[in-house]
PDB file of N, CA, C and O in Angstrom:
ATOM      1  N   UNK A 127     127.713 119.610  95.432  1.00 43.00           N
ATOM      2  CA  UNK A 127     127.408 118.770  95.556  1.00 43.00           C
ATOM      3  C   UNK A 127     126.484 117.849  96.186  1.00 43.00           C
ATOM      4  O   UNK A 127     125.970 117.162  96.148  1.00 43.00           O
ATOM      5  N   UNK A 128     125.661 118.758  96.892  1.00 52.00           N
ATOM      6  CA  UNK A 128     124.084 118.751  97.184  1.00 52.00           C
ATOM      7  C   UNK A 128     123.580 118.720  96.753  1.00 52.00           C
ATOM      8  O   UNK A 128     122.200 117.768  96.810  1.00 52.00           O
ATOM      9  N   UNK A 129     123.543 119.488  95.324  1.00 55.00           N
ATOM     10  CA  UNK A 129     122.463 119.525  94.607  1.00 55.00           C
ATOM     11  C   UNK A 129     122.753 117.797  93.619  1.00 55.00           C
ATOM     12  O   UNK A 129     121.639 117.280  93.482  1.00 55.00           O
ATOM     13  N   UNK A 130     123.755 117.591  93.229  1.00 48.00           N
ATOM     14  CA  UNK A 130     124.022 116.449  92.941  1.00 48.00           C
ATOM     15  C   UNK A 130     123.501 114.928  93.531  1.00 48.00           C
ATOM     16  O   UNK A 130     123.269 113.956  93.063  1.00 48.00           O
ATOM     17  N   UNK A 131     123.868 114.936  94.810  1.00 56.00           N
ATOM     18  CA  UNK A 131     123.184 114.083  95.953  1.00 56.00           C
ATOM     19  C   UNK A 131     121.719 113.945  96.000  1.00 56.00           C
ATOM     20  O   UNK A 131     121.339 113.320  96.023  1.00 56.00           O
ATOM     21  N   UNK A 132     121.293 114.984  95.812  1.00 64.00           N
ATOM     22  CA  UNK A 132     119.657 115.452  96.128  1.00 64.00           C
ATOM     23  C   UNK A 132     119.008 114.990  94.479  1.00 64.00           C
ATOM     24  O   UNK A 132     118.023 114.759  94.644  1.00 64.00           O
ATOM     25  N   UNK A 133     119.585 114.783  93.625  1.00 60.00           N
ATOM     26  CA  UNK A 133     119.128 114.457  91.795  1.00 60.00           C
ATOM     27  C   UNK A 133     118.933 112.900  92.217  1.00 60.00           C
ATOM     28  O   UNK A 133     120.094 112.017  92.411  1.00 60.00           O
ATOM     29  N   UNK A 134     117.701 112.506  91.569  1.00 61.00           N
ATOM     30  CA  UNK A 134     117.391 111.157  91.329  1.00 61.00           C
ATOM     31  C   UNK A 134     118.841 110.652  90.345  1.00 61.00           C
ATOM     32  O   UNK A 134     119.050 111.173  89.339  1.00 61.00           O
ATOM     33  N   UNK A 135     119.105 109.394  90.878  1.00 60.00           N
ATOM     34  CA  UNK A 135     119.726 108.966  89.842  1.00 60.00           C
ATOM     35  C   UNK A 135     119.339 108.448  88.423  1.00 60.00           C
ATOM     36  O   UNK A 135     118.218 108.243  88.458  1.00 60.00           O
ATOM     37  N   UNK A 136     120.299 108.526  87.410  1.00 56.00           N
ATOM     38  CA  UNK A 136     119.845 108.309  86.133  1.00 56.00           C
ATOM     39  C   UNK A 136     119.566 106.687  85.857  1.00 56.00           C
ATOM     40  O   UNK A 136     120.042 106.063  86.684  1.00 56.00           O
ATOM     41  N   UNK A 137     118.038 106.904  85.252  1.00 61.00           N
ATOM     42  CA  UNK A 137     118.206 105.297  84.991  1.00 61.00           C
ATOM     43  C   UNK A 137     119.088 104.889  83.951  1.00 61.00           C
ATOM     44  O   UNK A 137     119.781 104.921  83.553  1.00 61.00           O
ATOM     45  N   UNK A 138     119.148 103.305  84.456  1.00 69.00           N
ATOM     46  CA  UNK A 138     119.944 102.457  84.068  1.00 69.00           C
ATOM     47  C   UNK A 138     119.694 101.380  83.252  1.00 69.00           C
ATOM     48  O   UNK A 138     119.005 100.272  83.285  1.00 69.00           O
ATOM     49  N   UNK A 139     119.982 101.569  81.745  1.00 72.00           N
ATOM     50  CA  UNK A 139     119.410 100.917  80.740  1.00 72.00           C
ATOM     51  C   UNK A 139     118.830  99.098  81.234  1.00 72.00           C
ATOM     52  O   UNK A 139     118.043  98.547  80.917  1.00 72.00           O
ATOM     53  N   UNK A 140     120.626  98.907  81.530  1.00 71.00           N
ATOM     54  CA  UNK A 140     120.436  97.266  81.791  1.00 71.00           C
ATOM     55  C   UNK A 140     119.619  96.627  83.066  1.00 71.00           C
ATOM     56  O   UNK A 140     118.942  95.891  83.239  1.00 71.00           O
ATOM     57  N   UNK A 141     119.636  97.500  84.049  1.00 73.00           N
ATOM     58  CA  UNK A 141     118.837  97.172  85.373  1.00 73.00           C
ATOM     59  C   UNK A 141     117.224  97.543  85.153  1.00 73.00           C
ATOM     60  O   UNK A 141     116.868  96.222  85.434  1.00 73.00           O
ATOM     61  N   UNK A 142     116.853  98.315  84.421  1.00 81.00           N
ATOM     62  CA  UNK A 142     115.581  98.121  83.805  1.00 81.00           C
ATOM     63  C   UNK A 142     115.014  97.097  83.222  1.00 81.00           C
ATOM     64  O   UNK A 142     114.196  96.670  83.274  1.00 81.00           O
ATOM     65  N   UNK A 143     115.685  96.617  82.029  1.00 85.00           N
ATOM     66  CA  UNK A 143     116.020  95.401  81.446  1.00 85.00           C
ATOM     67  C   UNK A 143     115.880  94.319  82.084  1.00 85.00           C
ATOM     68  O   UNK A 143     115.063  93.365  82.351  1.00 85.00           O
ATOM     69  N   UNK A 144     117.117  94.137  83.393  1.00 85.00           N
ATOM     70  CA  UNK A 144     116.607  93.188  84.030  1.00 85.00           C
ATOM     71  C   UNK A 144     115.209  92.826  85.074  1.00 85.00           C
ATOM     72  O   UNK A 144     115.071  91.886  85.056  1.00 85.00           O
ATOM     73  N   UNK A 145     114.909  94.209  85.626  1.00 88.00           N
ATOM     74  CA  UNK A 145     113.591  94.242  86.145  1.00 88.00           C
ATOM     75  C   UNK A 145     112.650  93.728  85.573  1.00 88.00           C
ATOM     76  O   UNK A 145     111.803  92.725  86.220  1.00 88.00           O
ATOM     77  N   UNK A 146     112.668  93.732  84.287  1.00 90.00           N
ATOM     78  CA  UNK A 146     111.208  93.567  83.577  1.00 90.00           C
ATOM     79  C   UNK A 146     111.588  92.040  83.008  1.00 90.00           C
ATOM     80  O   UNK A 146     110.424  91.412  83.196  1.00 90.00           O
ATOM     81  N   UNK A 147     112.775  91.398  83.010  1.00 91.00           N
ATOM     82  CA  UNK A 147     112.952  90.215  82.796  1.00 91.00           C
ATOM     83  C   UNK A 147     112.762  89.315  83.998  1.00 91.00           C
ATOM     84  O   UNK A 147     111.648  88.459  83.906  1.00 91.00           O
ATOM     85  N   UNK A 148     112.856  89.725  85.224  1.00 92.00           N
ATOM     86  CA  UNK A 148     112.267  89.684  86.168  1.00 92.00           C
ATOM     87  C   UNK A 148     111.300  89.313  86.241  1.00 92.00           C
ATOM     88  O   UNK A 148     110.695  88.413  87.182  1.00 92.00           O
ATOM     89  N   UNK A 149     110.393  90.051  86.136  1.00 93.00           N
ATOM     90  CA  UNK A 149     108.825  90.161  86.751  1.00 93.00           C
ATOM     91  C   UNK A 149     108.390  89.124  85.817  1.00 93.00           C
ATOM     92  O   UNK A 149     107.407  88.392  85.943  1.00 93.00           O
ATOM     93  N   UNK A 150     108.916  88.731  84.323  1.00 94.00           N
ATOM     94  CA  UNK A 150     108.491  87.736  83.327  1.00 94.00           C
ATOM     95  C   UNK A 150     108.743  86.229  83.813  1.00 94.00           C
ATOM     96  O   UNK A 150     108.480  85.527  83.949  1.00 94.00           O
ATOM     97  N   UNK A 151     109.930  86.403  84.590  1.00 95.00           N
ATOM     98  CA  UNK A 151     110.601  85.253  85.559  1.00 95.00           C
ATOM     99  C   UNK A 151     109.734  84.810  86.554  1.00 95.00           C
ATOM    100  O   UNK A 151     109.398  83.255  86.992  1.00 95.00           O
ATOM    101  N   UNK A 152     109.107  85.873  87.440  1.00 95.00           N
ATOM    102  CA  UNK A 152     108.168  85.757  88.338  1.00 95.00           C
ATOM    103  C   UNK A 152     107.036  84.871  88.137  1.00 95.00           C
ATOM    104  O   UNK A 152     106.582  83.919  88.359  1.00 95.00           O
ATOM    105  N   UNK A 153     106.569  85.601  86.997  1.00 95.00           N
ATOM    106  CA  UNK A 153     104.924  84.761  86.033  1.00 95.00           C
ATOM    107  C   UNK A 153     105.382  83.488  85.926  1.00 95.00           C
ATOM    108  O   UNK A 153     104.236  83.005  85.854  1.00 95.00           O
ATOM    109  N   UNK A 154     106.460  83.210  85.512  1.00 95.00           N
ATOM    110  CA  UNK A 154     106.957  81.598  85.053  1.00 95.00           C
ATOM    111  C   UNK A 154     106.769  80.285  86.179  1.00 95.00           C
ATOM    112  O   UNK A 154     106.965  78.965  86.224  1.00 95.00           O
ATOM    113  N   UNK A 155     107.387  81.040  87.605  1.00 96.00           N
ATOM    114  CA  UNK A 155     107.610  80.110  88.525  1.00 96.00           C
ATOM    115  C   UNK A 155     106.198  79.399  88.958  1.00 96.00           C
ATOM    116  O   UNK A 155     105.212  79.652  88.224  1.00 96.00           O
ATOM    117  N   UNK A 156     106.321  78.301  89.608  1.00 97.00           N
ATOM    118  CA  UNK A 156     105.146  77.350  89.820  1.00 97.00           C
ATOM    119  C   UNK A 156     104.150  78.288  90.866  1.00 97.00           C
ATOM    120  O   UNK A 156     105.020  79.071  91.671  1.00 97.00           O
ATOM    121  N   UNK A 157     103.066  78.124  91.179  1.00 97.00           N
ATOM    122  CA  UNK A 157     101.820  78.889  92.096  1.00 97.00           C
ATOM    123  C   UNK A 157     102.371  79.128  92.810  1.00 97.00           C
ATOM    124  O   UNK A 157     102.273  80.428  93.347  1.00 97.00           O
ATOM    125  N   UNK A 158     102.696  77.928  93.877  1.00 97.00           N
ATOM    126  CA  UNK A 158     102.982  78.002  95.225  1.00 97.00           C
ATOM    127  C   UNK A 158     104.974  79.101  95.393  1.00 97.00           C
ATOM    128  O   UNK A 158     104.659  79.612  96.275  1.00 97.00           O
ATOM    129  N   UNK A 159     105.208  78.614  94.472  1.00 97.00           N
ATOM    130  CA  UNK A 159     107.005  79.118  94.632  1.00 97.00           C
ATOM    131  C   UNK A 159     106.325  80.693  94.362  1.00 97.00           C
ATOM    132  O   UNK A 159     107.148  81.838  95.045  1.00 97.00           O
ATOM    133  N   UNK A 160     105.681  80.954  93.367  1.00 97.00           N
ATOM    134  CA  UNK A 160     105.371  82.730  93.170  1.00 97.00           C
ATOM    135  C   UNK A 160     105.031  83.130  94.260  1.00 97.00           C
ATOM    136  O   UNK A 160     104.653  84.365  94.558  1.00 97.00           O
ATOM    137  N   UNK A 161     103.986  82.470  94.582  1.00 97.00           N
ATOM    138  CA  UNK A 161     102.861  83.101  96.107  1.00 97.00           C
ATOM    139  C   UNK A 161     104.090  83.190  97.231  1.00 97.00           C
ATOM    140  O   UNK A 161     103.739  84.505  98.021  1.00 97.00           O
ATOM    141  N   UNK A 162     105.026  82.246  97.536  1.00 97.00           N
ATOM    142  CA  UNK A 162     105.618  82.398  98.480  1.00 97.00           C
ATOM    143  C   UNK A 162     106.656  83.795  98.287  1.00 97.00           C
ATOM    144  O   UNK A 162     106.567  84.731  99.164  1.00 97.00           O
ATOM    145  N   UNK A 163     106.890  83.764  96.749  1.00 96.00           N
ATOM    146  CA  UNK A 163     108.150  85.291  96.859  1.00 96.00           C
ATOM    147  C   UNK A 163     107.280  86.162  96.940  1.00 96.00           C
ATOM    148  O   UNK A 163     107.773  87.199  97.414  1.00 96.00           O
ATOM    149  N   UNK A 164     106.179  86.085  96.176  1.00 96.00           N
ATOM    150  CA  UNK A 164     105.515  87.724  96.695  1.00 96.00           C
ATOM    151  C   UNK A 164     105.117  87.761  97.916  1.00 96.00           C
ATOM    152  O   UNK A 164     104.853  89.130  97.968  1.00 96.00           O
ATOM    153  N   UNK A 165     104.636  87.019  98.605  1.00 97.00           N
ATOM    154  CA  UNK A 165     104.179  87.416  99.973  1.00 97.00           C
ATOM    155  C   UNK A 165     105.430  87.641 100.798  1.00 97.00           C
ATOM    156  O   UNK A 165     105.261  88.886 101.446  1.00 97.00           O
ATOM    157  N   UNK A 166     106.738  86.964 100.824  1.00 96.00           N
ATOM    158  CA  UNK A 166     108.242  87.498 101.361  1.00 96.00           C
ATOM    159  C   UNK A 166     108.227  88.787 100.823  1.00 96.00           C
ATOM    160  O   UNK A 166     109.105  89.615 101.759  1.00 96.00           O
ATOM    161  N   UNK A 167     108.371  89.209  99.808  1.00 94.00           N
ATOM    162  CA  UNK A 167     109.143  90.357  99.194  1.00 94.00           C
ATOM    163  C   UNK A 167     108.218  91.042  98.579  1.00 94.00           C
ATOM    164  O   UNK A 167     108.670  92.517  98.783  1.00 94.00           O
ATOM    165  N   UNK A 168     107.335  90.911  97.740  1.00 93.00           N
ATOM    166  CA  UNK A 168     106.137  92.035  97.328  1.00 93.00           C
ATOM    167  C   UNK A 168     105.590  92.607  98.704  1.00 93.00           C
ATOM    168  O   UNK A 168     105.490  93.954  98.732  1.00 93.00           O
ATOM    169  N   UNK A 169     104.953  91.583  99.649  1.00 95.00           N
ATOM    170  CA  UNK A 169     104.429  92.486 100.845  1.00 95.00           C
ATOM    171  C   UNK A 169     105.343  92.021 102.168  1.00 95.00           C
ATOM    172  O   UNK A 169     104.780  92.609 103.051  1.00 95.00           O
ATOM    173  N   UNK A 170     106.857  91.708 101.876  1.00 95.00           N
ATOM    174  CA  UNK A 170     107.456  92.156 102.724  1.00 95.00           C
ATOM    175  C   UNK A 170     106.907  91.535 104.176  1.00 95.00           C
ATOM    176  O   UNK A 170     107.643  91.923 105.320  1.00 95.00           O
ATOM    177  N   UNK A 171     106.320  90.706 104.366  1.00 97.00           N
ATOM    178  CA  UNK A 171     106.259  89.485 105.320  1.00 97.00           C
ATOM    179  C   UNK A 171     107.394  89.069 106.077  1.00 97.00           C
ATOM    180  O   UNK A 171     108.195  88.402 105.360  1.00 97.00           O
ATOM    181  N   UNK A 172     107.307  88.562 107.290  1.00 97.00           N
ATOM    182  CA  UNK A 172     108.449  88.022 107.621  1.00 97.00           C
ATOM    183  C   UNK A 172     108.221  86.527 107.760  1.00 97.00           C
ATOM    184  O   UNK A 172     107.120  85.941 106.841  1.00 97.00           O
ATOM    185  N   UNK A 173     109.311  85.394 107.500  1.00 97.00           N
ATOM    186  CA  UNK A 173     109.211  84.202 106.932  1.00 97.00           C
ATOM    187  C   UNK A 173     108.589  83.132 107.901  1.00 97.00           C
ATOM    188  O   UNK A 173     107.422  82.848 106.962  1.00 97.00           O
ATOM    189  N   UNK A 174     107.855  83.598 109.140  1.00 98.00           N
ATOM    190  CA  UNK A 174     107.212  83.068 109.858  1.00 98.00           C
ATOM    191  C   UNK A 174     105.738  83.135 109.466  1.00 98.00           C
ATOM    192  O   UNK A 174     105.017  82.199 109.446  1.00 98.00           O
ATOM    193  N   UNK A 175     105.678  84.728 109.223  1.00 98.00           N
ATOM    194  CA  UNK A 175     104.159  84.874 108.482  1.00 98.00           C
ATOM    195  C   UNK A 175     104.211  84.033 107.199  1.00 98.00           C
ATOM    196  O   UNK A 175     102.396  83.533 107.051  1.00 98.00           O
ATOM    197  N   UNK A 176     104.769  84.001 106.610  1.00 98.00           N
ATOM    198  CA  UNK A 176     104.489  83.613 104.885  1.00 98.00           C
ATOM    199  C   UNK A 176     104.121  81.979 105.009  1.00 98.00           C
ATOM    200  O   UNK A 176     103.198  81.608 104.797  1.00 98.00           O
ATOM    201  N   UNK A 177     105.165  81.445 106.233  1.00 98.00           N
ATOM    202  CA  UNK A 177     105.102  79.873 106.545  1.00 98.00           C
ATOM    203  C   UNK A 177     103.730  79.766 106.495  1.00 98.00           C
ATOM    204  O   UNK A 177     103.442  78.651 106.432  1.00 98.00           O
ATOM    205  N   UNK A 178     103.077  80.547 107.908  1.00 98.00           N
ATOM    206  CA  UNK A 178     101.652  80.414 108.033  1.00 98.00           C
ATOM    207  C   UNK A 178     100.957  80.456 107.374  1.00 98.00           C
ATOM    208  O   UNK A 178     100.122  79.537 107.315  1.00 98.00           O
ATOM    209  N   UNK A 179     100.746  81.197 106.438  1.00 98.00           N
ATOM    210  CA  UNK A 179      99.749  81.902 105.643  1.00 98.00           C
ATOM    211  C   UNK A 179      99.736  80.191 104.646  1.00 98.00           C
ATOM    212  O   UNK A 179      98.827  79.967 104.247  1.00 98.00           O
ATOM    213  N   UNK A 180     100.652  79.870 104.456  1.00 98.00           N
ATOM    214  CA  UNK A 180     100.746  78.722 103.323  1.00 98.00           C
ATOM    215  C   UNK A 180     100.363  77.287 103.590  1.00 98.00           C
ATOM    216  O   UNK A 180     100.655  76.418 103.113  1.00 98.00           O
ATOM    217  N   UNK A 181     101.104  77.617 105.431  1.00 98.00           N
ATOM    218  CA  UNK A 181     100.306  76.051 106.012  1.00 98.00           C
ATOM    219  C   UNK A 181     102.112  75.070 105.860  1.00 98.00           C
ATOM    220  O   UNK A 181     102.093  73.889 106.127  1.00 98.00           O
ATOM    221  N   UNK A 182     102.822  76.199 105.522  1.00 98.00           N
ATOM    222  CA  UNK A 182     104.464  74.895 105.986  1.00 98.00           C
ATOM    223  C   UNK A 182     105.237  75.662 107.006  1.00 98.00           C
ATOM    224  O   UNK A 182     104.940  76.126 107.699  1.00 98.00           O
ATOM    225  N   UNK A 183     105.842  74.690 107.356  1.00 98.00           N
ATOM    226  CA  UNK A 183     107.106  74.972 108.134  1.00 98.00           C
ATOM    227  C   UNK A 183     107.964  76.228 107.657  1.00 98.00           C
ATOM    228  O   UNK A 183     108.179  76.123 106.673  1.00 98.00           O
ATOM    229  N   UNK A 184     108.923  76.796 108.676  1.00 98.00           N
ATOM    230  CA  UNK A 184     109.808  78.111 108.241  1.00 98.00           C
ATOM    231  C   UNK A 184     110.539  77.426 107.347  1.00 98.00           C
ATOM    232  O   UNK A 184     110.861  78.046 106.543  1.00 98.00           O
ATOM    233  N   UNK A 185     111.025  76.117 108.251  1.00 98.00           N
ATOM    234  CA  UNK A 185     112.249  75.271 106.977  1.00 98.00           C
ATOM    235  C   UNK A 185     111.801  75.477 105.484  1.00 98.00           C
ATOM    236  O   UNK A 185     112.533  75.559 104.962  1.00 98.00           O
ATOM    237  N   UNK A 186     110.722  74.865 105.666  1.00 98.00           N
ATOM    238  CA  UNK A 186     109.964  74.509 104.018  1.00 98.00           C
ATOM    239  C   UNK A 186     110.016  76.087 103.701  1.00 98.00           C
ATOM    240  O   UNK A 186     110.352  75.811 101.928  1.00 98.00           O
ATOM    241  N   UNK A 187     109.659  76.727 104.004  1.00 98.00           N
ATOM    242  CA  UNK A 187     109.288  77.971 103.524  1.00 98.00           C
ATOM    243  C   UNK A 187     110.774  78.418 103.006  1.00 98.00           C
ATOM    244  O   UNK A 187     111.454  79.027 101.548  1.00 98.00           O
ATOM    245  N   UNK A 188     111.736  78.465 103.855  1.00 98.00           N
ATOM    246  CA  UNK A 188     113.193  78.567 103.447  1.00 98.00           C
ATOM    247  C   UNK A 188     114.013  77.935 102.290  1.00 98.00           C
ATOM    248  O   UNK A 188     114.606  78.375 101.117  1.00 98.00           O
ATOM    249  N   UNK A 189     113.493  77.016 102.219  1.00 98.00           N
ATOM    250  CA  UNK A 189     114.259  75.835 100.818  1.00 98.00           C
ATOM    251  C   UNK A 189     113.297  76.281  99.933  1.00 98.00           C
ATOM    252  O   UNK A 189     114.105  76.530  98.975  1.00 98.00           O
ATOM    253  N   UNK A 190     111.857  76.531  99.928  1.00 97.00           N
ATOM    254  CA  UNK A 190     111.142  77.066  98.571  1.00 97.00           C
ATOM    255  C   UNK A 190     111.693  78.267  98.400  1.00 97.00           C
ATOM    256  O   UNK A 190     111.790  78.425  96.798  1.00 97.00           O
ATOM    257  N   UNK A 191     112.184  79.430  98.934  1.00 97.00           N
ATOM    258  CA  UNK A 191     112.327  80.482  98.528  1.00 97.00           C
ATOM    259  C   UNK A 191     114.210  80.588  98.237  1.00 97.00           C
ATOM    260  O   UNK A 191     114.387  81.183  96.831  1.00 97.00           O
ATOM    261  N   UNK A 192     115.212  79.379  98.746  1.00 96.00           N
ATOM    262  CA  UNK A 192     115.908  79.758  98.459  1.00 96.00           C
ATOM    263  C   UNK A 192     116.076  78.567  96.545  1.00 96.00           C
ATOM    264  O   UNK A 192     116.884  79.366  95.816  1.00 96.00           O
ATOM    265  N   UNK A 193     115.342  77.926  96.428  1.00 97.00           N
ATOM    266  CA  UNK A 193     115.027  76.951  95.171  1.00 97.00           C
ATOM    267  C   UNK A 193     114.361  78.236  94.127  1.00 97.00           C
ATOM    268  O   UNK A 193     115.123  78.373  93.126  1.00 97.00           O
ATOM    269  N   UNK A 194     113.722  79.032  94.535  1.00 97.00           N
ATOM    270  CA  UNK A 194     112.943  80.027  93.975  1.00 97.00           C
ATOM    271  C   UNK A 194     113.807  81.314  93.656  1.00 97.00           C
ATOM    272  O   UNK A 194     113.837  81.003  92.229  1.00 97.00           O
ATOM    273  N   UNK A 195     114.608  81.462  94.359  1.00 96.00           N
ATOM    274  CA  UNK A 195     115.505  82.542  94.092  1.00 96.00           C
ATOM    275  C   UNK A 195     116.656  82.165  92.918  1.00 96.00           C
ATOM    276  O   UNK A 195     117.175  82.786  92.155  1.00 96.00           O
ATOM    277  N   UNK A 196     117.189  80.686  93.221  1.00 95.00           N
ATOM    278  CA  UNK A 196     118.175  80.221  92.260  1.00 95.00           C
ATOM    279  C   UNK A 196     117.484  80.264  90.887  1.00 95.00           C
ATOM    280  O   UNK A 196     117.847  80.673  89.425  1.00 95.00           O
ATOM    281  N   UNK A 197     115.972  79.718  90.692  1.00 96.00           N
ATOM    282  CA  UNK A 197     115.368  79.660  89.352  1.00 96.00           C
ATOM    283  C   UNK A 197     115.106  81.262  88.746  1.00 96.00           C
ATOM    284  O   UNK A 197     115.655  81.296  87.566  1.00 96.00           O
ATOM    285  N   UNK A 198     115.206  81.845  89.373  1.00 95.00           N
ATOM    286  CA  UNK A 198     114.712  83.871  89.420  1.00 95.00           C
ATOM    287  C   UNK A 198     116.189  83.957  88.768  1.00 95.00           C
ATOM    288  O   UNK A 198     116.181  84.440  87.511  1.00 95.00           O
ATOM    289  N   UNK A 199     117.312  83.649  89.451  1.00 93.00           N
ATOM    290  CA  UNK A 199     118.527  83.959  89.187  1.00 93.00           C
ATOM    291  C   UNK A 199     118.928  83.592  87.611  1.00 93.00           C
ATOM    292  O   UNK A 199     119.743  84.074  86.584  1.00 93.00           O
ATOM    293  N   UNK A 200     118.868  82.507  87.426  1.00 94.00           N
ATOM    294  CA  UNK A 200     119.313  81.795  86.281  1.00 94.00           C
ATOM    295  C   UNK A 200     118.234  82.257  84.912  1.00 94.00           C
ATOM    296  O   UNK A 200     118.789  82.804  83.762  1.00 94.00           O
ATOM    297  N   UNK A 201     117.051  82.430  85.501  1.00 93.00           N
ATOM    298  CA  UNK A 201     116.041  83.274  84.390  1.00 93.00           C
ATOM    299  C   UNK A 201     116.527  84.574  83.943  1.00 93.00           C
ATOM    300  O   UNK A 201     116.397  84.954  82.682  1.00 93.00           O
ATOM    301  N   UNK A 202     116.682  85.362  84.758  1.00 90.00           N
ATOM    302  CA  UNK A 202     117.078  86.053  84.451  1.00 90.00           C
ATOM    303  C   UNK A 202     118.341  86.722  83.919  1.00 90.00           C
ATOM    304  O   UNK A 202     119.087  87.400  83.145  1.00 90.00           O
ATOM    305  N   UNK A 203     119.496  85.993  84.057  1.00 88.00           N
ATOM    306  CA  UNK A 203     120.800  85.978  83.583  1.00 88.00           C
ATOM    307  C   UNK A 203     120.829  84.912  82.223  1.00 88.00           C
ATOM    308  O   UNK A 203     121.662  85.118  81.308  1.00 88.00           O
ATOM    309  N   UNK A 204     119.646  84.354  81.881  1.00 86.00           N
ATOM    310  CA  UNK A 204     119.861  83.495  80.588  1.00 86.00           C
ATOM    311  C   UNK A 204     119.813  84.679  79.143  1.00 86.00           C
ATOM    312  O   UNK A 204     119.247  85.498  79.582  1.00 86.00           O
ATOM    313  N   UNK A 205     120.702  84.318  78.639  1.00 68.00           N
ATOM    314  CA  UNK A 205     120.144  85.117  77.012  1.00 68.00           C
ATOM    315  C   UNK A 205     119.417  84.546  76.536  1.00 68.00           C
ATOM    316  O   UNK A 205     118.958  83.649  76.302  1.00 68.00           O
ATOM    317  N   UNK A 206     118.489  86.068  76.418  1.00 67.00           N
ATOM    318  CA  UNK A 206     117.243  85.553  75.020  1.00 67.00           C
ATOM    319  C   UNK A 206     117.356  85.283  74.012  1.00 67.00           C
ATOM    320  O   UNK A 206     118.632  84.859  73.191  1.00 67.00           O
ATOM    321  N   UNK A 207     116.732  83.783  74.028  1.00 62.00           N
ATOM    322  CA  UNK A 207     116.677  83.061  73.108  1.00 62.00           C
ATOM    323  C   UNK A 207     117.420  81.950  73.047  1.00 62.00           C
ATOM    324  O   UNK A 207     117.421  80.552  72.360  1.00 62.00           O
ATOM    325  N   UNK A 208     118.214  81.875  74.300  1.00 59.00           N
ATOM    326  CA  UNK A 208     118.675  80.527  74.838  1.00 59.00           C
ATOM    327  C   UNK A 208     117.549  79.457  75.313  1.00 59.00           C
ATOM    328  O   UNK A 208     116.821  79.837  75.914  1.00 59.00           O
ATOM    329  N   UNK A 209     118.294  78.020  74.990  1.00 56.00           N
ATOM    330  CA  UNK A 209     117.278  77.203  75.566  1.00 56.00           C
ATOM    331  C   UNK A 209     117.951  76.516  76.611  1.00 56.00           C
ATOM    332  O   UNK A 209     119.021  76.301  76.579  1.00 56.00           O
ATOM    333  N   UNK A 210     116.936  75.979  77.475  1.00 53.00           N
ATOM    334  CA  UNK A 210     117.470  74.942  78.695  1.00 53.00           C
ATOM    335  C   UNK A 210     117.801  73.961  78.088  1.00 53.00           C
ATOM    336  O   UNK A 210     117.518  73.222  77.307  1.00 53.00           O
ATOM    337  N   UNK A 211     118.677  73.483  78.895  1.00 45.00           N
ATOM    338  CA  UNK A 211     118.954  71.932  78.280  1.00 45.00           C
ATOM    339  C   UNK A 211     118.787  71.131  79.592  1.00 45.00           C
ATOM    340  O   UNK A 211     118.495  71.220  80.605  1.00 45.00           O
TER     341      UNK A 211
END
C-alpha cells in the first residue's frame, strides 16, 4: 500500500489534453487579461500585488480575473471545430 501511494499517478490523457487546450486558450486572451492571469496564477502573486503592478484597484482585478476564468472555461470546454455564436 505504501509503494502504491508513493508511486506517481498515471498520466490522464484527458487531463493532459485539457492542459494543452488551456495553454492555447490563455494565448488567445486579451493582453491585459493574459498578464493578470499569468501574474496571479503562474507567478502566484496575491491579488493586491497583481492589482498594484497593473495599476488597477483590487476590485477591478477580481472582475477581470472572473471574466478571464469564464472565457478560459468556455474555451477549454469548447468542442474542437465548434464555432462561437
